[in-house]
Amino acid sequence: MRPLHAGACAAAILALAAAASAAEPVLKGTEAFGDWRADRPGVVRLITPQDLQPPAPSQSASNGPERAKMPKNVKLRLPPGFSAELVASGIRNPRAVRVAPNGDLFVADSRANQLRVYRLAPGSAKPAEEGVFATGLHQPYGIAFYPAEDPQWVYVANSDSVVRFPYEEGDLKASGAPQTIVSGIPSNHHWTRDIAFSPDGKTLYLSVGSGSNVAEDIGAAPQGGAERWAHEKPLGYAWGSEEGRAEVRAYDPDGGNGRVVATGLRNCSGMAVQPGTGALWCVVNERDGLGDNVPFEYATSVKQGAFYGWPWYYLGSNEDPRHAGERPDLKGKVTVPDVLMQAHSAPLNIAFYEGGQFPAEYRGDAFVALHGSWNRNKRTGYKVVRLRFSDGKPTGEYEDFMTGFVVSDAKVWGRPVGVAVAKDGALIVSEDGSGTIWRVTYDGKS
């Protein structure tokens, strides 16, 4: 029998590793509720509405992570054949990341109130050029380019407005002052505003998170009660300090013709349009204070006119005990989201993968950044996961893709926020625990 040469041995090892990963069982039900110690690339979870547990407010925790220094020579954990390289560090608060048509990386440095841009050297994580595109913003987060081909504008979602800057391909600094196209957005509490354009470029979507955990002071509906609001406002529309919040809105590209797309989305912190279907997707931070495993976070396609439950219900007709009996008219009218994730994982951004660098089975799937939450006894989140799709439809399964940000039960050095697919097919990930940006590539080597 002829001995295998080194290349063949490496290929054989990779094939065995891939087979072992593929054969790993899907964690279901309570088995899917593990903490950070159970996280590793290749672990797959499937959570369904039937797995929902009763609320347990008495078991709710206050367990914010202690920030650790990023280890020297840190090695993030990824599936076989993938590797991560550092693009930039020392950024005050890197949040959403978007890729310009020419390949430049635009990053919202939210606490610094500025928009940064990085131009990577070909095939490298090293920036060839970088700059501060705009300053003087107000907690910027979402970024979009318009039109999609040969964009003339860079749109930025501040916490209280949407502005746009004139843009020409290759600009590292804005050539003119911002033009405000949407103003008066309430900005307290959940302040992350994301934006995305429809495939035809005719609609600008804007997400606006709630002003509280669960509308604790919303009270009874004014002027005629809930029935009046159900007829005159979109289904599940809130009032008082929550009016115009916990929803996704739509506008014309110039900011006119504002309307409501969907309500009851407590905090849709990240949006993306699915290639092929044109469907708008949100990742949503659900409410706190109901125990470690209640309710599930989620990613969902956003349906016109749909109501997703907040603050009265969650995951269908499960009534929040803090609003018991207040809106019986809404029971049975709550849209159940598409992909459920572990409670208190805090998903912040989503990006669909249509690049050509990763293996073919990744095409059409989505990556989601889980920031992690303070409201869980056993820490979870703090990783990037892959949502699995089949023929454009979610399977409901999600898989650990990028882990290694947690140091111990108490300490965390990295908190993923932004995910974006680079022009060359690499995955770009930002995290605001240590203020870094990473480039994930695939070369097939272990």
Short mmCIF file of C-alpha atoms in Angstrom, two decimals:
data_model
loop_
_atom_site.label_atom_id
_atom_site.label_comp_id
_atom_site.label_asym_id
_atom_site.label_seq_id
_atom_site.Cartn_x
_atom_site.Cartn_y
_atom_site.Cartn_z
CA MET A 1 0.00 0.00 0.00
CA ARG A 2 1.46 3.33 -1.02
CA PRO A 3 1.91 5.91 1.78
CA LEU A 4 -0.04 9.16 1.53
CA HIS A 5 2.04 12.26 0.88
CA ALA A 6 1.60 15.32 3.11
CA GLY A 7 -0.94 17.04 0.88
CA ALA A 8 -3.12 13.97 0.70
CA CYS A 9 -2.89 13.51 4.47
CA ALA A 10 -3.99 17.10 5.04
CA ALA A 11 -6.88 16.66 2.62
CA ALA A 12 -7.91 13.46 4.34
CA ILE A 13 -7.82 15.10 7.75
CA LEU A 14 -9.93 18.00 6.49
CA ALA A 15 -12.42 15.62 4.94
CA LEU A 16 -12.72 13.70 8.21
CA ALA A 17 -13.16 16.93 10.17
CA ALA A 18 -15.84 18.11 7.77
CA ALA A 19 -17.61 14.78 7.99
CA ALA A 20 -17.48 14.87 11.78
CA SER A 21 -18.87 18.40 11.80
CA ALA A 22 -21.64 17.47 9.38
CA ALA A 23 -22.54 14.46 11.52
CA GLU A 24 -22.78 16.49 14.73
CA PRO A 25 -26.35 16.23 16.03
CA VAL A 26 -28.65 19.24 16.05
CA LEU A 27 -29.32 20.44 19.59
CA LYS A 28 -33.04 20.77 20.19
CA GLY A 29 -35.32 21.88 23.01
CA THR A 30 -33.62 22.48 26.35
CA GLU A 31 -30.40 20.95 24.98
CA ALA A 32 -30.10 24.07 22.84
CA PHE A 33 -30.07 26.34 25.90
CA GLY A 34 -26.37 25.95 26.79
CA ASP A 35 -24.09 28.74 27.93
CA TRP A 36 -20.86 30.02 26.38
CA ARG A 37 -18.90 26.93 27.46
CA ALA A 38 -20.89 24.82 25.00
CA ASP A 39 -20.22 27.18 22.08
CA ARG A 40 -17.90 26.06 19.32
CA PRO A 41 -17.94 26.21 15.52
CA GLY A 42 -20.19 23.54 14.08
CA VAL A 43 -22.65 23.34 16.97
CA VAL A 44 -26.15 23.55 15.49
CA ARG A 45 -29.30 24.54 17.38
CA LEU A 46 -32.96 24.31 16.45
CA ILE A 47 -35.40 26.12 18.74
CA THR A 48 -39.14 26.00 18.06
CA PRO A 49 -42.17 27.73 19.61
CA GLN A 50 -42.95 24.48 21.42
CA ASP A 51 -39.69 24.83 23.37
CA LEU A 52 -40.86 28.02 25.08
CA GLN A 53 -40.83 27.77 28.88
CA PRO A 54 -43.13 29.61 31.33
CA PRO A 55 -41.93 33.07 32.33
CA ALA A 56 -39.83 33.13 35.50
CA PRO A 57 -39.38 36.78 36.57
CA SER A 58 -37.98 35.78 39.97
CA GLN A 59 -35.06 34.06 38.22
CA SER A 60 -34.16 37.04 36.06
CA ALA A 61 -30.51 38.06 36.45
CA SER A 62 -28.40 41.18 36.29
CA ASN A 63 -25.13 39.80 35.00
CA GLY A 64 -23.31 42.26 32.79
CA PRO A 65 -19.88 41.12 31.61
CA GLU A 66 -16.63 42.44 32.96
CA ARG A 67 -14.55 43.73 30.09
CA ALA A 68 -11.24 41.91 29.65
CA LYS A 69 -8.25 42.98 27.61
CA MET A 70 -8.00 41.24 24.25
CA PRO A 71 -5.44 38.44 24.65
CA LYS A 72 -2.16 38.75 22.79
CA ASN A 73 -2.04 36.58 19.68
CA VAL A 74 -5.72 35.81 20.11
CA LYS A 75 -7.05 32.98 17.94
CA LEU A 76 -10.73 33.19 17.22
CA ARG A 77 -12.42 29.84 16.75
CA LEU A 78 -13.81 29.14 13.27
CA PRO A 79 -14.78 26.05 11.25
CA PRO A 80 -11.94 24.10 9.57
CA GLY A 81 -10.47 25.97 6.62
CA PHE A 82 -11.42 29.43 7.92
CA SER A 83 -9.17 32.04 9.52
CA ALA A 84 -9.57 35.55 10.91
CA GLU A 85 -7.21 38.49 10.58
CA LEU A 86 -7.35 41.84 12.33
CA VAL A 87 -8.28 44.77 10.11
CA ALA A 88 -8.23 47.56 12.69
CA SER A 89 -8.15 48.07 16.45
CA GLY A 90 -8.41 50.93 18.91
CA ILE A 91 -11.74 52.10 17.51
CA ARG A 92 -13.90 53.66 20.18
CA ASN A 93 -17.22 51.99 19.32
CA PRO A 94 -17.35 50.15 15.97
CA ARG A 95 -20.92 49.10 15.29
CA ALA A 96 -22.62 48.47 11.94
CA VAL A 97 -20.37 47.73 8.94
CA ARG A 98 -21.42 48.14 5.31
CA VAL A 99 -19.49 47.58 2.08
CA ALA A 100 -19.52 50.19 -0.67
CA PRO A 101 -19.87 48.96 -4.29
CA ASN A 102 -16.15 49.61 -4.83
CA GLY A 103 -15.27 47.43 -1.80
CA ASP A 104 -14.53 50.12 0.79
CA LEU A 105 -15.63 49.27 4.35
CA PHE A 106 -17.79 51.91 6.03
CA VAL A 107 -18.00 51.57 9.82
CA ALA A 108 -20.23 53.48 12.22
CA ASP A 109 -18.10 54.58 15.19
CA SER A 110 -21.18 55.36 17.22
CA ARG A 111 -19.85 56.84 20.46
CA ALA A 112 -17.30 58.91 18.56
CA ASN A 113 -20.20 60.23 16.44
CA GLN A 114 -18.35 59.57 13.22
CA LEU A 115 -18.26 57.36 10.16
CA ARG A 116 -14.96 55.66 9.35
CA VAL A 117 -13.88 54.10 6.05
CA TYR A 118 -11.22 51.46 5.30
CA ARG A 119 -9.87 50.45 1.90
CA LEU A 120 -8.16 47.08 2.19
CA ALA A 121 -5.22 46.02 0.07
CA PRO A 122 -6.25 43.32 -2.46
CA GLY A 123 -6.56 39.93 -0.76
CA SER A 124 -5.46 41.38 2.56
CA ALA A 125 -6.84 42.48 5.92
CA LYS A 126 -4.40 45.38 5.97
CA PRO A 127 -5.91 48.77 5.10
CA ALA A 128 -4.15 50.43 2.18
CA GLU A 129 -6.01 53.65 2.97
CA GLU A 130 -8.40 54.79 5.66
CA GLY A 131 -10.16 57.93 6.75
CA VAL A 132 -12.93 59.53 8.73
CA PHE A 133 -15.72 60.04 6.22
CA ALA A 134 -17.91 62.23 8.45
CA THR A 135 -17.95 63.67 11.96
CA GLY A 136 -20.51 65.51 14.08
CA LEU A 137 -23.10 62.75 13.79
CA HIS A 138 -25.44 61.64 16.59
CA GLN A 139 -24.92 58.00 17.54
CA PRO A 140 -24.69 56.81 13.92
CA TYR A 141 -25.48 53.17 13.24
CA GLY A 142 -27.12 52.08 9.95
CA ILE A 143 -25.41 52.85 6.63
CA ALA A 144 -26.72 52.48 3.07
CA PHE A 145 -25.61 53.47 -0.44
CA TYR A 146 -27.98 54.94 -3.02
CA PRO A 147 -28.48 54.04 -5.75
CA ALA A 148 -27.02 50.55 -5.44
CA GLU A 149 -25.04 50.89 -8.66
CA ASP A 150 -22.79 53.95 -8.93
CA PRO A 151 -24.14 55.49 -5.67
CA GLN A 152 -24.49 59.25 -5.41
CA TRP A 153 -25.32 59.28 -1.71
CA VAL A 154 -24.25 57.64 1.54
CA TYR A 155 -27.20 57.42 3.94
CA VAL A 156 -26.53 57.32 7.68
CA ALA A 157 -29.06 56.58 10.40
CA ASN A 158 -28.44 58.68 13.49
CA SER A 159 -30.38 57.86 16.64
CA ASP A 160 -32.70 60.82 15.98
CA SER A 161 -32.56 61.30 12.21
CA VAL A 162 -31.56 59.94 8.82
CA VAL A 163 -29.09 62.03 6.85
CA ARG A 164 -27.33 61.58 3.54
CA PHE A 165 -23.98 62.77 2.24
CA PRO A 166 -23.04 63.36 -1.40
CA TYR A 167 -20.76 60.57 -2.55
CA GLU A 168 -18.54 59.59 -5.44
CA GLU A 169 -16.85 56.24 -5.70
CA GLY A 170 -13.63 56.21 -3.73
CA ASP A 171 -14.44 59.12 -1.43
CA LEU A 172 -12.68 58.72 1.91
CA LYS A 173 -14.16 61.96 3.19
CA ALA A 174 -17.58 63.49 2.56
CA SER A 175 -17.45 66.22 -0.04
CA GLY A 176 -20.40 68.11 1.36
CA ALA A 177 -22.60 68.71 4.39
CA PRO A 178 -25.25 66.17 5.35
CA GLN A 179 -28.80 66.59 4.15
CA THR A 180 -31.45 65.60 6.72
CA ILE A 181 -34.22 63.57 5.11
CA VAL A 182 -35.95 62.13 8.20
CA SER A 183 -36.01 63.98 11.52
CA GLY A 184 -37.73 63.84 14.88
CA ILE A 185 -37.01 60.17 15.60
CA PRO A 186 -37.26 59.50 19.36
CA SER A 187 -33.80 58.49 20.53
CA ASN A 188 -33.82 57.48 24.18
CA HIS A 189 -33.18 53.90 25.39
CA HIS A 190 -32.89 51.70 22.26
CA TRP A 191 -31.03 54.09 19.97
CA THR A 192 -29.66 51.83 17.21
CA ARG A 193 -31.38 52.78 13.95
CA ASP A 194 -30.72 50.61 10.94
CA ILE A 195 -31.56 51.36 7.30
CA ALA A 196 -31.76 49.37 4.07
CA PHE A 197 -33.05 49.95 0.55
CA SER A 198 -35.44 47.69 -1.31
CA PRO A 199 -33.95 45.96 -4.38
CA ASP A 200 -35.65 48.40 -6.77
CA GLY A 201 -34.30 51.37 -4.81
CA LYS A 202 -37.75 52.90 -4.36
CA THR A 203 -38.11 52.24 -0.63
CA LEU A 204 -35.89 53.15 2.31
CA TYR A 205 -36.55 51.01 5.38
CA LEU A 206 -35.85 52.33 8.87
CA SER A 207 -36.00 50.43 12.17
CA VAL A 208 -36.92 52.23 15.39
CA GLY A 209 -36.53 50.39 18.69
CA SER A 210 -38.72 50.78 21.76
CA GLY A 211 -38.19 53.41 24.42
CA SER A 212 -38.38 50.92 27.28
CA ASN A 213 -38.06 47.26 28.15
CA VAL A 214 -41.75 46.39 27.94
CA ALA A 215 -43.71 49.68 27.89
CA GLU A 216 -44.14 49.59 31.65
CA ASP A 217 -46.04 52.91 31.73
CA ILE A 218 -48.07 52.59 28.56
CA GLY A 219 -51.40 52.34 30.43
CA ALA A 220 -54.77 52.04 28.77
CA ALA A 221 -55.31 53.20 25.20
CA PRO A 222 -56.59 56.81 25.17
CA GLN A 223 -59.68 58.19 23.46
CA GLY A 224 -61.87 55.19 23.04
CA GLY A 225 -59.60 52.31 23.97
CA ALA A 226 -57.81 49.67 21.97
CA GLU A 227 -60.56 49.18 19.40
CA ARG A 228 -60.16 52.75 18.15
CA TRP A 229 -56.41 52.30 17.72
CA ALA A 230 -56.83 48.99 15.96
CA HIS A 231 -59.00 50.70 13.35
CA GLU A 232 -57.07 53.93 12.93
CA LYS A 233 -53.49 52.75 13.39
CA PRO A 234 -51.58 49.69 12.20
CA LEU A 235 -52.16 46.49 14.14
CA GLY A 236 -50.44 46.59 17.53
CA TYR A 237 -49.53 50.26 17.26
CA ALA A 238 -48.41 51.67 20.63
CA TRP A 239 -49.18 55.09 22.09
CA GLY A 240 -47.82 57.58 24.61
CA SER A 241 -44.03 57.51 24.95
CA GLU A 242 -43.92 54.43 22.68
CA GLU A 243 -45.83 55.96 19.77
CA GLY A 244 -43.87 55.48 16.57
CA ARG A 245 -41.49 53.00 18.19
CA ALA A 246 -40.87 49.24 18.17
CA GLU A 247 -41.55 49.23 14.45
CA VAL A 248 -40.11 49.22 10.96
CA ARG A 249 -40.96 52.22 8.80
CA ALA A 250 -40.66 52.90 5.08
CA TYR A 251 -39.92 56.11 3.18
CA ASP A 252 -39.24 57.26 -0.34
CA PRO A 253 -35.51 57.84 -0.98
CA ASP A 254 -35.96 61.57 -0.34
CA GLY A 255 -37.50 60.91 3.08
CA GLY A 256 -41.08 61.59 2.03
CA ASN A 257 -44.16 59.37 2.19
CA GLY A 258 -43.39 57.89 5.59
CA ARG A 259 -45.46 54.86 6.54
CA VAL A 260 -45.40 51.88 8.90
CA VAL A 261 -44.38 48.44 7.61
CA ALA A 262 -44.67 46.34 10.78
CA THR A 263 -45.11 46.82 14.53
CA GLY A 264 -44.37 44.96 17.77
CA LEU A 265 -40.64 44.53 17.00
CA ARG A 266 -39.09 45.51 20.33
CA ASN A 267 -35.67 46.35 18.94
CA CYS A 268 -34.86 45.49 15.35
CA SER A 269 -31.17 46.39 15.58
CA GLY A 270 -30.15 44.96 12.23
CA MET A 271 -31.81 44.75 8.81
CA ALA A 272 -30.87 43.18 5.50
CA VAL A 273 -32.65 42.48 2.23
CA GLN A 274 -32.47 38.84 1.18
CA PRO A 275 -31.00 38.37 -2.31
CA GLY A 276 -33.27 36.60 -4.73
CA THR A 277 -36.49 37.07 -2.76
CA GLY A 278 -36.14 40.79 -1.97
CA ALA A 279 -37.57 40.11 1.49
CA LEU A 280 -36.62 42.47 4.30
CA TRP A 281 -35.16 40.70 7.35
CA CYS A 282 -34.74 41.91 10.94
CA VAL A 283 -32.83 40.57 13.92
CA VAL A 284 -34.63 41.49 17.12
CA ASN A 285 -33.64 41.89 20.77
CA GLU A 286 -36.59 40.65 22.78
CA ARG A 287 -37.66 41.81 26.27
CA ASP A 288 -35.86 41.30 29.57
CA GLY A 289 -36.98 40.27 33.03
CA LEU A 290 -38.75 36.95 32.36
CA GLY A 291 -35.93 34.53 33.20
CA ASP A 292 -32.90 33.01 31.50
CA ASN A 293 -34.74 31.30 28.66
CA VAL A 294 -37.76 33.55 28.05
CA PRO A 295 -38.50 34.81 25.49
CA PHE A 296 -36.39 33.72 22.53
CA GLU A 297 -34.53 36.26 20.40
CA TYR A 298 -35.24 36.00 16.71
CA ALA A 299 -34.51 36.74 13.08
CA THR A 300 -37.48 37.16 10.79
CA SER A 301 -38.68 38.29 7.43
CA VAL A 302 -40.76 41.41 7.94
CA LYS A 303 -44.25 41.13 6.52
CA GLN A 304 -46.27 44.21 5.55
CA GLY A 305 -48.87 45.00 8.21
CA ALA A 306 -47.63 42.30 10.59
CA PHE A 307 -47.61 42.64 14.40
CA TYR A 308 -44.86 40.73 16.24
CA GLY A 309 -46.24 41.04 19.76
CA TRP A 310 -44.35 43.65 21.77
CA PRO A 311 -45.22 44.70 24.44
CA TRP A 312 -48.35 42.64 25.09
CA TYR A 313 -47.39 39.26 23.63
CA TYR A 314 -44.36 37.31 22.50
CA LEU A 315 -43.84 34.42 20.09
CA GLY A 316 -47.49 34.21 19.14
CA SER A 317 -50.23 34.43 21.75
CA ASN A 318 -47.98 34.16 24.83
CA GLU A 319 -49.08 37.07 26.99
CA ASP A 320 -46.51 39.06 28.89
CA PRO A 321 -47.56 38.81 32.58
CA ARG A 322 -46.77 42.49 33.06
CA HIS A 323 -49.59 43.34 30.62
CA ALA A 324 -52.03 40.59 31.49
CA GLY A 325 -55.51 41.18 30.14
CA GLU A 326 -54.75 44.54 28.51
CA ARG A 327 -55.10 43.63 24.83
CA PRO A 328 -57.27 40.54 24.34
CA ASP A 329 -58.15 41.89 20.90
CA LEU A 330 -54.59 41.15 19.74
CA LYS A 331 -54.46 37.54 20.84
CA GLY A 332 -54.17 35.27 17.83
CA LYS A 333 -52.97 38.13 15.62
CA VAL A 334 -49.27 37.93 16.46
CA THR A 335 -46.92 36.86 13.67
CA VAL A 336 -44.49 34.14 14.77
CA PRO A 337 -40.91 34.92 13.63
CA ASP A 338 -38.92 32.65 11.31
CA VAL A 339 -35.75 31.74 13.24
CA LEU A 340 -35.63 31.53 17.04
CA MET A 341 -32.39 31.97 18.96
CA GLN A 342 -31.45 31.55 22.59
CA ALA A 343 -32.97 34.13 24.92
CA HIS A 344 -30.75 37.09 25.80
CA SER A 345 -28.24 36.51 23.01
CA ALA A 346 -28.80 40.09 21.74
CA PRO A 347 -28.60 39.79 17.93
CA LEU A 348 -27.45 43.10 16.45
CA ASN A 349 -26.75 42.65 12.74
CA ILE A 350 -27.49 40.30 9.85
CA ALA A 351 -25.87 39.80 6.44
CA PHE A 352 -26.75 37.32 3.70
CA TYR A 353 -23.85 35.51 2.09
CA GLU A 354 -23.70 35.65 -1.70
CA GLY A 355 -19.93 35.72 -2.04
CA GLY A 356 -17.79 33.24 -3.92
CA GLN A 357 -14.99 32.68 -1.42
CA PHE A 358 -16.69 30.42 1.14
CA PRO A 359 -17.79 26.86 0.31
CA ALA A 360 -20.86 26.61 -1.91
CA GLU A 361 -23.14 25.48 0.93
CA TYR A 362 -22.81 28.92 2.55
CA ARG A 363 -24.41 30.74 -0.37
CA GLY A 364 -27.87 31.98 0.53
CA ASP A 365 -27.31 31.55 4.26
CA ALA A 366 -27.07 34.50 6.65
CA PHE A 367 -24.62 35.53 9.35
CA VAL A 368 -25.84 37.15 12.57
CA ALA A 369 -23.74 38.92 15.21
CA LEU A 370 -24.77 38.10 18.79
CA HIS A 371 -23.66 40.82 21.19
CA GLY A 372 -24.60 39.09 24.45
CA SER A 373 -26.82 40.41 27.24
CA TRP A 374 -26.67 41.32 30.92
CA ASN A 375 -29.99 39.54 31.61
CA ARG A 376 -28.87 35.93 31.97
CA ASN A 377 -27.32 33.93 34.81
CA LYS A 378 -25.28 31.79 32.43
CA ARG A 379 -23.72 33.91 29.73
CA THR A 380 -24.63 33.28 26.10
CA GLY A 381 -24.22 35.14 22.82
CA TYR A 382 -20.84 36.83 22.20
CA LYS A 383 -20.37 35.04 18.88
CA VAL A 384 -21.28 35.06 15.18
CA VAL A 385 -23.74 32.42 14.02
CA ARG A 386 -24.87 31.16 10.63
CA LEU A 387 -28.57 30.87 9.83
CA ARG A 388 -29.23 27.98 7.49
CA PHE A 389 -31.49 28.39 4.46
CA SER A 390 -32.74 25.93 1.87
CA ASP A 391 -34.04 27.20 -1.48
CA GLY A 392 -34.34 30.69 0.02
CA LYS A 393 -36.34 29.54 3.05
CA PRO A 394 -34.99 29.34 6.61
CA THR A 395 -34.68 25.88 8.09
CA GLY A 396 -34.89 27.33 11.61
CA GLU A 397 -31.42 25.99 12.42
CA TYR A 398 -28.50 28.18 13.37
CA GLU A 399 -24.88 27.19 13.71
CA ASP A 400 -22.01 28.58 15.75
CA PHE A 401 -19.51 30.06 13.29
CA MET A 402 -17.14 32.40 15.14
CA THR A 403 -16.51 32.02 18.86
CA GLY A 404 -13.72 32.73 21.34
CA PHE A 405 -14.70 36.19 22.62
CA VAL A 406 -15.48 35.03 26.18
CA VAL A 407 -12.62 34.59 28.64
CA SER A 408 -14.47 33.23 31.69
CA ASP A 409 -17.88 33.21 33.35
CA ALA A 410 -17.27 36.83 34.33
CA LYS A 411 -15.02 38.27 31.62
CA VAL A 412 -15.51 39.02 27.92
CA TRP A 413 -13.02 40.68 25.59
CA GLY A 414 -15.16 40.92 22.46
CA ARG A 415 -18.81 41.62 21.65
CA PRO A 416 -19.75 41.15 17.98
CA VAL A 417 -21.94 43.85 16.45
CA GLY A 418 -21.54 44.22 12.69
CA VAL A 419 -21.37 41.63 9.92
CA ALA A 420 -20.92 42.35 6.22
CA VAL A 421 -19.74 40.49 3.13
CA ALA A 422 -16.75 42.07 1.44
CA LYS A 423 -16.50 42.43 -2.32
CA ASP A 424 -14.01 39.53 -2.44
CA GLY A 425 -16.34 37.25 -0.46
CA ALA A 426 -14.64 37.59 2.92
CA LEU A 427 -16.78 38.15 6.01
CA ILE A 428 -16.19 41.39 7.92
CA VAL A 429 -17.00 41.39 11.64
CA SER A 430 -16.87 44.31 14.07
CA GLU A 431 -16.96 44.04 17.85
CA ASP A 432 -17.20 46.84 20.38
CA GLY A 433 -15.79 45.11 23.47
CA SER A 434 -12.21 45.84 22.41
CA GLY A 435 -12.98 48.07 19.42
CA THR A 436 -11.76 45.84 16.61
CA ILE A 437 -12.68 44.79 13.04
CA TRP A 438 -11.88 41.36 11.61
CA ARG A 439 -11.69 39.78 8.16
CA VAL A 440 -12.69 36.11 7.94
CA THR A 441 -11.49 34.14 4.91
CA TYR A 442 -11.56 30.57 3.67
CA ASP A 443 -8.62 28.77 2.08
CA GLY A 444 -9.50 25.14 2.83
CA LYS A 445 -6.52 24.66 5.14
CA SER A 446 -6.92 23.55 8.74
#
